[in-house]
Each structure stands twice: as C-alpha cells, then as structure tokens.
Tab-separated table of C-alpha atoms in Angstrom:
chain	number	residue	atom	x	y	z
L	112	UNK	CA	-24.224	1.049	-22.823
L	113	UNK	CA	-21.567	-1.781	-22.131
L	114	UNK	CA	-18.249	-1.159	-23.123
L	115	UNK	CA	-16.919	-4.748	-25.399
L	116	UNK	CA	-14.279	-5.593	-24.366
L	117	UNK	CA	-12.191	-7.872	-27.049
L	118	UNK	CA	-11.015	-7.158	-30.744
L	119	UNK	CA	-12.983	-8.713	-32.743
L	120	UNK	CA	-10.332	-8.174	-35.682
L	121	UNK	CA	-7.721	-9.811	-33.695
L	122	UNK	CA	-10.151	-12.494	-33.362
L	123	UNK	CA	-10.586	-13.023	-36.962
L	124	UNK	CA	-7.369	-13.544	-37.297
L	125	UNK	CA	-6.858	-15.917	-34.333
L	126	UNK	CA	-9.349	-17.764	-36.334
L	127	UNK	CA	-7.783	-18.115	-39.885
L	128	UNK	CA	-4.839	-19.576	-37.752
L	129	UNK	CA	-6.492	-22.584	-37.715
L	130	UNK	CA	-7.124	-25.363	-40.048
L	131	UNK	CA	-10.650	-25.354	-41.592
L	132	UNK	CA	-13.405	-27.815	-41.229
L	133	UNK	CA	-16.529	-28.590	-42.868
L	134	UNK	CA	-20.156	-28.915	-42.558
L	135	UNK	CA	-19.731	-32.413	-44.383
L	136	UNK	CA	-16.181	-33.532	-42.891
L	137	UNK	CA	-18.304	-32.653	-39.664
L	138	UNK	CA	-20.616	-35.785	-40.046
L	139	UNK	CA	-18.427	-38.108	-39.277
L	140	UNK	CA	-17.901	-36.867	-34.615
L	141	UNK	CA	-21.430	-38.065	-34.013
L	142	UNK	CA	-20.660	-38.058	-30.383
L	143	UNK	CA	-22.975	-40.524	-29.815
L	144	UNK	CA	-23.332	-40.657	-26.106
L	145	UNK	CA	-22.099	-37.607	-25.918
L	146	UNK	CA	-21.625	-35.296	-22.752
L	147	UNK	CA	-22.506	-31.506	-22.709
L	148	UNK	CA	-19.989	-28.840	-19.742
L	149	UNK	CA	-20.690	-24.871	-20.355
L	150	UNK	CA	-18.263	-22.303	-19.097
L	151	UNK	CA	-18.180	-18.891	-18.701
L	152	UNK	CA	-15.619	-16.192	-19.774
L	153	UNK	CA	-15.245	-12.795	-22.416
L	154	UNK	CA	-13.317	-11.282	-24.851
L	155	UNK	CA	-10.509	-11.111	-23.526
L	156	UNK	CA	-9.447	-14.586	-22.455
L	157	UNK	CA	-11.262	-16.332	-24.906
L	158	UNK	CA	-7.943	-14.436	-27.218
L	159	UNK	CA	-5.761	-16.317	-25.759
L	160	UNK	CA	-7.876	-19.584	-25.808
L	161	UNK	CA	-8.105	-19.369	-29.998
L	162	UNK	CA	-3.835	-18.946	-30.300
L	163	UNK	CA	-3.400	-22.554	-27.470
L	164	UNK	CA	-6.053	-24.260	-29.451
L	165	UNK	CA	-4.721	-23.268	-32.984
L	166	UNK	CA	-2.861	-26.740	-32.832
L	167	UNK	CA	-5.528	-29.067	-32.111
L	168	UNK	CA	-8.585	-28.209	-33.271
L	169	UNK	CA	-10.062	-27.201	-36.770
L	170	UNK	CA	-12.685	-24.188	-37.125
L	171	UNK	CA	-15.674	-24.859	-38.947
L	172	UNK	CA	-15.364	-22.846	-41.923
L	173	UNK	CA	-18.676	-22.577	-44.105
L	174	UNK	CA	-18.486	-20.170	-47.360
L	175	UNK	CA	-15.415	-18.575	-45.352
L	176	UNK	CA	-17.497	-17.771	-41.984
L	177	UNK	CA	-16.007	-18.613	-38.786
L	178	UNK	CA	-18.038	-16.840	-36.636
L	179	UNK	CA	-21.931	-17.214	-38.152
L	180	UNK	CA	-24.131	-15.237	-36.308
L	181	UNK	CA	-27.986	-17.075	-34.912
L	182	UNK	CA	-31.384	-16.047	-33.805
L	183	UNK	CA	-33.595	-17.515	-31.733
L	184	UNK	CA	-36.639	-17.215	-30.592
L	185	UNK	CA	-38.080	-18.853	-26.986
L	186	UNK	CA	-41.732	-19.871	-26.487
L	187	UNK	CA	-42.826	-20.874	-22.726
L	188	UNK	CA	-46.370	-21.003	-22.054
L	189	UNK	CA	-48.571	-18.628	-20.534
L	190	UNK	CA	-47.212	-19.188	-16.446
L	191	UNK	CA	-43.879	-19.997	-17.522
L	192	UNK	CA	-43.674	-23.650	-17.547
L	193	UNK	CA	-40.300	-23.868	-18.503
L	194	UNK	CA	-38.330	-21.444	-16.929
L	195	UNK	CA	-40.426	-22.280	-13.964
L	196	UNK	CA	-39.119	-26.363	-14.046
L	197	UNK	CA	-35.868	-25.036	-14.703
L	198	UNK	CA	-35.387	-21.922	-12.327
L	199	UNK	CA	-37.113	-24.491	-9.407
L	200	UNK	CA	-33.611	-27.293	-10.692
L	201	UNK	CA	-36.262	-29.837	-11.693
L	202	UNK	CA	-33.929	-31.947	-14.036
L	203	UNK	CA	-36.667	-33.554	-16.128
L	204	UNK	CA	-38.088	-30.204	-18.186
L	205	UNK	CA	-38.638	-29.404	-21.650
L	206	UNK	CA	-37.648	-25.839	-23.942
L	207	UNK	CA	-38.647	-25.253	-27.331
L	208	UNK	CA	-37.186	-22.965	-29.909
L	209	UNK	CA	-36.987	-21.346	-33.063
L	210	UNK	CA	-33.989	-21.334	-34.941
L	211	UNK	CA	-32.119	-19.062	-37.503
L	212	UNK	CA	-29.723	-20.092	-38.828
L	213	UNK	CA	-28.595	-16.111	-40.616
L	214	UNK	CA	-25.934	-17.239	-42.439
L	215	UNK	CA	-27.934	-20.173	-44.797
L	216	UNK	CA	-31.809	-18.249	-43.630
L	217	UNK	CA	-32.530	-22.096	-42.692
L	218	UNK	CA	-34.965	-22.314	-39.510
L	219	UNK	CA	-35.850	-24.868	-37.031
L	220	UNK	CA	-38.793	-26.095	-34.644
L	221	UNK	CA	-36.501	-28.063	-31.585
L	222	UNK	CA	-37.995	-29.018	-28.576
L	223	UNK	CA	-35.161	-30.056	-26.182
L	224	UNK	CA	-35.399	-32.568	-23.092
L	225	UNK	CA	-33.224	-32.778	-20.699
L	226	UNK	CA	-34.034	-36.119	-18.497
L	227	UNK	CA	-33.623	-37.200	-15.150
L	228	UNK	CA	-29.952	-38.235	-16.067
L	229	UNK	CA	-28.903	-35.247	-16.876
L	230	UNK	CA	-29.352	-36.197	-20.836
L	231	UNK	CA	-30.422	-34.051	-23.359
L	232	UNK	CA	-32.738	-34.786	-25.986
L	233	UNK	CA	-33.347	-33.115	-29.459
L	234	UNK	CA	-36.047	-33.225	-31.752
L	235	UNK	CA	-35.912	-30.638	-34.298
L	236	UNK	CA	-38.337	-30.224	-38.304
L	237	UNK	CA	-37.337	-27.635	-41.208
L	238	UNK	CA	-39.990	-24.226	-40.680
L	239	UNK	CA	-40.269	-21.618	-42.499
L	240	UNK	CA	-42.013	-19.719	-40.035
L	241	UNK	CA	-43.075	-18.887	-35.895
L	242	UNK	CA	-47.162	-19.287	-36.555
L	243	UNK	CA	-48.178	-21.982	-34.373
L	244	UNK	CA	-51.911	-21.717	-35.935
L	245	UNK	CA	-49.420	-24.197	-38.515
L	246	UNK	CA	-50.829	-28.224	-38.719
L	247	UNK	CA	-47.378	-29.909	-39.011
L	248	UNK	CA	-45.995	-27.607	-36.619
L	249	UNK	CA	-48.874	-28.527	-33.720
L	250	UNK	CA	-48.738	-32.189	-35.254
L	251	UNK	CA	-45.141	-31.982	-33.999
L	252	UNK	CA	-45.138	-30.147	-30.629
L	253	UNK	CA	-48.603	-32.774	-30.040
L	254	UNK	CA	-46.046	-35.500	-30.534
L	255	UNK	CA	-42.750	-33.862	-28.712
L	256	UNK	CA	-43.833	-31.422	-26.204
L	257	UNK	CA	-45.491	-32.078	-23.035
L	258	UNK	CA	-48.062	-28.858	-22.707
L	259	UNK	CA	-50.396	-27.856	-25.057
L	260	UNK	CA	-49.745	-25.439	-27.514
L	261	UNK	CA	-52.632	-23.157	-27.624
L	262	UNK	CA	-50.794	-21.927	-23.801
L	263	UNK	CA	-47.651	-21.263	-25.393
L	264	UNK	CA	-46.464	-17.339	-26.000
L	265	UNK	CA	-42.875	-16.139	-27.814
L	266	UNK	CA	-41.178	-15.620	-24.081
L	267	UNK	CA	-37.246	-13.798	-25.532
L	268	UNK	CA	-35.478	-13.186	-28.214
L	269	UNK	CA	-31.498	-14.266	-28.526
L	270	UNK	CA	-29.072	-13.094	-31.200
L	271	UNK	CA	-25.025	-13.784	-31.613
L	272	UNK	CA	-22.265	-14.886	-33.091
L	273	UNK	CA	-21.250	-19.303	-32.880
L	274	UNK	CA	-17.448	-20.352	-33.913
L	275	UNK	CA	-17.336	-23.907	-33.486
L	276	UNK	CA	-14.049	-26.350	-32.979
L	277	UNK	CA	-13.812	-29.600	-33.460
L	278	UNK	CA	-10.761	-31.140	-32.173
L	279	UNK	CA	-7.976	-33.542	-34.202
L	280	UNK	CA	-9.256	-36.963	-32.507
L	281	UNK	CA	-12.433	-35.895	-34.258
L	282	UNK	CA	-14.038	-36.924	-30.301
L	283	UNK	CA	-15.752	-33.563	-29.346
L	284	UNK	CA	-16.756	-29.943	-30.265
L	285	UNK	CA	-16.536	-26.821	-28.952
L	286	UNK	CA	-19.381	-23.986	-29.159
L	287	UNK	CA	-17.994	-20.525	-28.406
L	288	UNK	CA	-21.386	-17.589	-28.279
L	289	UNK	CA	-20.137	-13.997	-28.277
L	290	UNK	CA	-22.098	-10.891	-29.035
L	291	UNK	CA	-25.025	-12.251	-27.520
L	292	UNK	CA	-28.253	-9.867	-26.916
L	293	UNK	CA	-31.889	-10.078	-25.417
L	294	UNK	CA	-34.972	-9.304	-26.773
L	295	UNK	CA	-37.558	-9.408	-24.778
L	296	UNK	CA	-40.568	-10.577	-26.639
L	297	UNK	CA	-43.563	-10.054	-24.108
L	298	UNK	CA	-42.002	-6.586	-21.826
L	299	UNK	CA	-40.494	-5.580	-24.606
L	300	UNK	CA	-36.912	-5.204	-23.100
L	301	UNK	CA	-33.969	-5.156	-24.537
L	302	UNK	CA	-30.414	-6.107	-22.970
L	303	UNK	CA	-26.849	-6.457	-24.909
L	304	UNK	CA	-24.590	-8.762	-22.706
L	305	UNK	CA	-21.206	-6.987	-23.947
L	306	UNK	CA	-17.814	-9.311	-23.667
L	307	UNK	CA	-19.638	-12.055	-22.816
L	308	UNK	CA	-17.761	-15.654	-24.030
L	309	UNK	CA	-20.954	-18.612	-22.732
L	310	UNK	CA	-17.993	-22.233	-23.985
L	311	UNK	CA	-19.814	-25.438	-24.643
L	312	UNK	CA	-18.044	-28.500	-24.511
L	313	UNK	CA	-19.626	-31.603	-26.428
L	314	UNK	CA	-17.463	-34.319	-26.635
L	315	UNK	CA	-17.936	-38.743	-26.608
L	316	UNK	CA	-17.913	-39.746	-23.080
L	317	UNK	CA	-15.233	-38.649	-21.189
L	318	UNK	CA	-12.363	-38.800	-23.730
L	319	UNK	CA	-9.811	-36.712	-23.454
L	320	UNK	CA	-10.103	-33.831	-23.981
L	321	UNK	CA	-7.658	-30.922	-24.762
L	322	UNK	CA	-8.949	-28.202	-24.421
L	323	UNK	CA	-9.804	-28.520	-20.461
L	324	UNK	CA	-6.192	-28.028	-19.836
L	325	UNK	CA	-6.180	-25.186	-21.384
L	326	UNK	CA	-9.321	-23.657	-19.533
L	327	UNK	CA	-8.677	-24.857	-16.763
L	328	UNK	CA	-4.497	-22.642	-17.354
L	329	UNK	CA	-7.529	-19.754	-17.922
L	330	UNK	CA	-9.015	-19.812	-15.209
L	331	UNK	CA	-12.443	-20.793	-16.344
L	332	UNK	CA	-14.736	-22.963	-14.817
L	333	UNK	CA	-17.657	-24.926	-15.759
L	334	UNK	CA	-20.543	-22.843	-15.455
L	335	UNK	CA	-24.664	-23.453	-15.769
L	336	UNK	CA	-25.458	-20.793	-18.512
L	337	UNK	CA	-29.283	-22.227	-19.760
L	338	UNK	CA	-29.223	-18.558	-22.654
L	339	UNK	CA	-33.550	-19.487	-22.058
L	340	UNK	CA	-33.233	-19.069	-18.207
L	341	UNK	CA	-30.255	-16.264	-17.625
L	342	UNK	CA	-31.478	-13.749	-20.539
L	343	UNK	CA	-35.530	-14.116	-18.772
L	344	UNK	CA	-33.950	-12.957	-15.379
L	345	UNK	CA	-32.100	-10.686	-16.573
L	346	UNK	CA	-34.673	-8.791	-18.195
L	347	UNK	CA	-37.538	-10.590	-16.825
L	348	UNK	CA	-37.961	-8.095	-13.457
L	349	UNK	CA	-40.276	-8.995	-10.714
L	350	UNK	CA	-41.543	-10.506	-13.321
L	351	UNK	CA	-39.860	-13.913	-12.796
L	352	UNK	CA	-38.768	-15.708	-9.657
L	353	UNK	CA	-34.452	-15.846	-10.191
L	354	UNK	CA	-33.770	-17.338	-6.618
L	355	UNK	CA	-31.843	-20.027	-7.840
L	356	UNK	CA	-29.937	-17.813	-9.955
L	357	UNK	CA	-28.802	-15.195	-8.047
L	358	UNK	CA	-25.152	-16.550	-8.196
L	359	UNK	CA	-24.923	-16.543	-11.638
L	360	UNK	CA	-25.759	-13.521	-12.033
L	361	UNK	CA	-23.877	-12.099	-9.842
L	362	UNK	CA	-21.038	-13.350	-11.441
L	363	UNK	CA	-22.351	-13.009	-15.166
L	364	UNK	CA	-22.628	-9.495	-14.028
L	365	UNK	CA	-18.573	-10.034	-12.601
L	366	UNK	CA	-17.361	-10.594	-16.242
L	367	UNK	CA	-19.418	-8.049	-18.312
L	368	UNK	CA	-18.995	-5.720	-16.501
L	369	UNK	CA	-14.713	-5.517	-17.148
C-alpha cells in the first residue's frame, strides 16, 4: 500500500487562488503548431508549483470544479502491437482509447497517431459505449487505425484527476494529472501510483513559457511518460517486454515511494 504524500485540501486552496478560465474562453487557445513536453514529479512539488504559478496562469473551471476526474480504457491488439511499437522506440505509432469525462459523462473513442516528425494527431468521435461491433465505430477505425478491428482487446484502464492551466498570454496549456490508478484488464492487476504527478506542457511552437523557469527551479526535468505503456509495463509482469522502459520505471518507483 502506497502512502500518499501531499495535502489535497491544500491543493484545492491553491487552485482557488488562480483566476478561472471557462471552456468557451479556452477555445481561442488553438495551439496549431503545438509542441508537447512531459514532466514527472510528486504532490509535494506540485503544491509549490501551483503557488508559483498563480500570477501567470488561469485554471480551467467547469461548474466550480478545478481538479476533474477522467477515466480511460486503452485497447491493443492480441499481440500488443501498439505497446511493442512504443517499447521498441518506433516514431510512427498509434494508440486507441476510450476516454470518459466523469464530470459530464461524455465518452469519446480516440485514435492518436504519432508521425516520424514527433507530431501527434488525434481523431475522435463521441460514443455511448465501447462496443466495437457497432458499425459507426468500425467505420471510424477502418479509416484512422492501421490495425484490424477484430484483433483489438481491452488492455488497460486508468483513472486520474486533471488540473488544466492556461498562461495569461494564452499560448500554452498545462495539464497536471494526479491520483493515477491502473487496472490491467487482461490479468486483473491493479496499482495505485500514490503521489505521482504527470505534467504535460502543450505550447504554440517555441514561444516563451513562464512555467519552464518554475520547473527548472524545482528541478523537475522533462520525462517521457505514456500512461498506457507505463501502466502496462508496471502491471503486465513477464508478459510484456520492458527493456526500453527500465530506467523510467526505476525513476517512477523512487517518486512513488517517497
């Protein structure tokens, strides 16, 4: 059992100090030439970061909620081709997931494709369930996914809470995920990631980012973290290869054991 480090009440108090931004107001944050950078830290440093960010960032507010729950189920082929492509370092790769926005109940089926230039394109449709026999889902996947629909199986579920910050210049978004839990849907293994925090900076090209200096001061370095791949590696036991992820797994283990 992992003991969680950090004070959820304090995080909520810190979020209350940030000026709000609504979903409608965020529509102008297009980020057409977007670059993504991930960072991994823990709840203690997140508390410090939120205090530092209050002058430069808005926080997304939906109906008074500023730390919203997400639920995601990833599918893969029976041979785990999508996991294997990532584990072997192939740049041109795909993932398929069903994401539920718990506050609204909206669910989307999404296909993410990362090309050889490091750009990620996402295609999605709103759905009511995860039934892949549905003709509309099959047509969508036939158009956007390079794997056969009939080879797909539910592989991994994760549940987490997300804070979304937008800088005052509206040239970047910062998503902050915590309370991450994994459930391997093939072997039943479950894992609570405790104080782990995943930060993703999504900005318009190489424009100035206030948070980068804050992260540098807190000694939070860029760190790739795929929820699907890391969750599968941590719960898949000997079934999946983890060679390329070993260093990251060790670093993550140190963070969640603090």
